[in-house]
Amino acid sequence: MSFATLNTNLFKAIAGDNGRLMLDLLLELDAFLDPAQLADEPTPLQVRVFLRDYLANSHLRLEIESGEAATTPQSPEHYVYYRLRDTGWIREELEIGYRYVVWMAQEGRRLLQFLRSMGAEHPSLGVVCLSVRSNLAEVVKDPANGSLIRKAADDMEGFLNRLRALVGNIREIHYVISGGDVSGSGNFNFYFEEYLGELFLPNIEKLALKGNPNLHASKIRKLVSDIRFSLERLEVCAKAYQRDDIANPSIETVEADLDRLSLAFDGIGPLFKKTQDYARRITRRMHERIKYTVHTPSNIGQQIEDLLDLIGRDDSIETLPSPVISEKLISESRLAKPKAKSVPAVATVRRQSKPLWEKRAYNQLKQEHIHFQRYDPDRVVSFIETNMGDRAQMTTDDLTIKTADDMMAALHLRLLAQGVSKTHALYPLLAEYSVTFDEHEWTQLEYMAGRRLIITRQAFSEISRND
């Protein structure tokens, strides 16, 4: 759409106090007049019925301008219909059979799409510079991937445009916090919702930490120079442009894309500095406002009312000029509390750390305890063979426990009777010994309690051992 052919009367319908309400109505009307949703174009009567129902359901009150009251019908739907038709939002045409049809003007639909895109949520700024650097490095490594230059240039220009919008948004927020007019919530909500929620957390923070263009500046410029001043790479890249169906594939096209990339990258530096400067200024401004709010007394309204009462009861105030007020009248109504005295510093008691030898002794004892409790098949086999001797079977009544190793081996022996998984360290012992519970007798061993265990040497283990 050219500015020379743009119908500026479109803005008359959405200007004024009811502009936002009219935009909502136009969005609904655009959906109603969508050709994909209608079998035939509606008549003016159908459009006015739609407007009447919308105005009734949304409780919209549109004031008819005094200059048009004499020539325009007084009903709201007629007023809105003729208002939209005269400003160029909708068009009506007489078809065959004296039938009028209505449709949405193409200029109005494009303007609605543009305004809708302004209010849409944009994703946070990603690591675009790192992506461009990787694409250029891939082209230097293999010029057959020369079409990545076009993608890198487009990404860099898109990143620059989004950074421009980010700087503009931060400037608007700084204007509001500094005392500018804004419709809607107060300064604090505007700061915490618009700045922190919409700009700082998804954009400025990640841009400063991960996407800082200064981290990739020298590398990107070097990669561009390596491609630009190498005729062989430029020729291969031009062939890659032709292979990927890029318009006008030539060396000049590749050089033009490299120029676009360099120009866009050079513009990122100043904008990035502005984001950091505006962020610091906004933080400082908001800190001042929060500090003033904290030190402002909660009964400020009562203090002002008491001051006005004192002035009203003073008989001499009529004979004095209005700016002259005694110190007594204003000394008791200060609007800010004095800064509290700082708390004197107190020496911090430092905790004495334990001696290093005590910590080493504790760690050594802990490691020995862990090593002692681990599953050791050799210890269990030695315990069984020592107590079984030449016998083929024995019970826990025949066991002799004299040391801590014997006690731990006996406990692990009971664990074999309870059952272990195939991945357990003691599972291979089941191939040589069978350990089961005696369901009829209790053990008589002094150091153990519970059912008696029956330990039997497997027959095939002797054969395998002899082999």
Phi, psi and omega in degrees: 000126181270148177293334181290332181254003182288133177277101182287348176292346178299329183283345179294325183287335183252012177263159178099191184291330182264019184297316181293323178294322178293325177296318176299319179295319180295325176296317178292322179293324177297319177293325179291324182267013180295124181298334181288341182262349185244140174283331179213157180291137184284164177268166176302325179296317179296322179292320179292326175295319177298316179297321179296316179294321180294316179296324180288321183284327181267359180054041182275130179247109179254120179280129179282130182294145184296327181290339182252002184293330185282331185255351184250138175303152188275344180291143184299320183292325176293319180298315181294320181299309182291329178296316180289326179289319183289329180275353174098009179286318178238155179231147176233147185217143178273120179260186180294137179090021178057041180244124178269141176235156184233140174213164180278132179294145183295323178297318179295321179294321178294320179296321177296319178297321179293316179294326177292323178292332178293325181271357181286153179279127179262143178295158181292156181292125181266191182273073184288319181299321178294322178294317178297318179298319180293320180295317179294322177296325178292323178292319178296322180290318181220098182298348177295342175267034186297339179294345177293342177296317178298317179295319180295320179294318178295318179297320182291321177292320176296321177296320179295318180294320178291327177291324174300314179297323179296317178297319178297319178295319179294323179295321178296319180294321177297323178296319181292314182293331180281001177119005180287163180280139176212141178269139179116222187285175181283183184294322183292315177296321179297321181291309187285332181269306185285314186281302183290315185284322187260332186246307190291305186295313181277346188236294189295318183297311180291327179294321182286326185273316189249325187254023181300118183295338180294338179288337185241005188298305185296322182291318180295316179297322179293318180295320177298319179294321179298325179278318186294320185260024175237107183296324180296316179296321180296321179294318179294321179295322177297322176294324177294324175299317180293322180293326181266017174059042174271137185297143178052059181289111179201172178296324179296325178294319178296317179295324178295321177294321177294324176294318177299317181296315181295318181296318178293321181292325178293333179278349182286323184304305179299321179294322179295322177295324179294322178299318179293319181294313180295323179297318179293319181293321178296317180298319180293317178298316182290326177297321178295318180293318179295321180296319179293320181294322181294322183274358179276128181293151181287339181260034182296325179296319178294323179294320178294321178295319177296322178297317178295324178295318178297319179294321181291330181275349181279118182289332184280356185290336181287330182276350182262153172297151186298324180286344185273109178229137184294157180295331182296325184287333184250351184289332184267004184232056178287141184273354179217139179283147177293153181294132182291150179290144181289146179286130180297146182289142179240138180295133180275133180279121181272135179280136178280124178284155180291152177300149183293325181294327179292321178293321178294319180296320178295316180295322179294317179296322179295316180295321178295322179294319179294318179295326181289326184275351184291159181283120182235103181300323181296323179294321180292318180296317179298321179295319181292313184294326180295320183273333183276320181068231181270000181287160178263345183207148175205171178238176179292341176294337181272356183280150177236120182249116181240331184236173178292328176296322177295320180295318180293322177295321178295321178294319178291331176294319176296326178296326176296324178291328179286337179106133178232159179284168181291338179270000181287152182292333182267359183298323179300339180292338180292344176285339182252332184227146175249120182241116182227164177271143171269109187286353185250345185231149173260149183287146178258007181291136187293325187266002180227159178224156180113195181292151179285142178262144176245116181253122184235134177279131180292145183291320184287344180290329178292319180295315181294327181290321178292321178297000000 
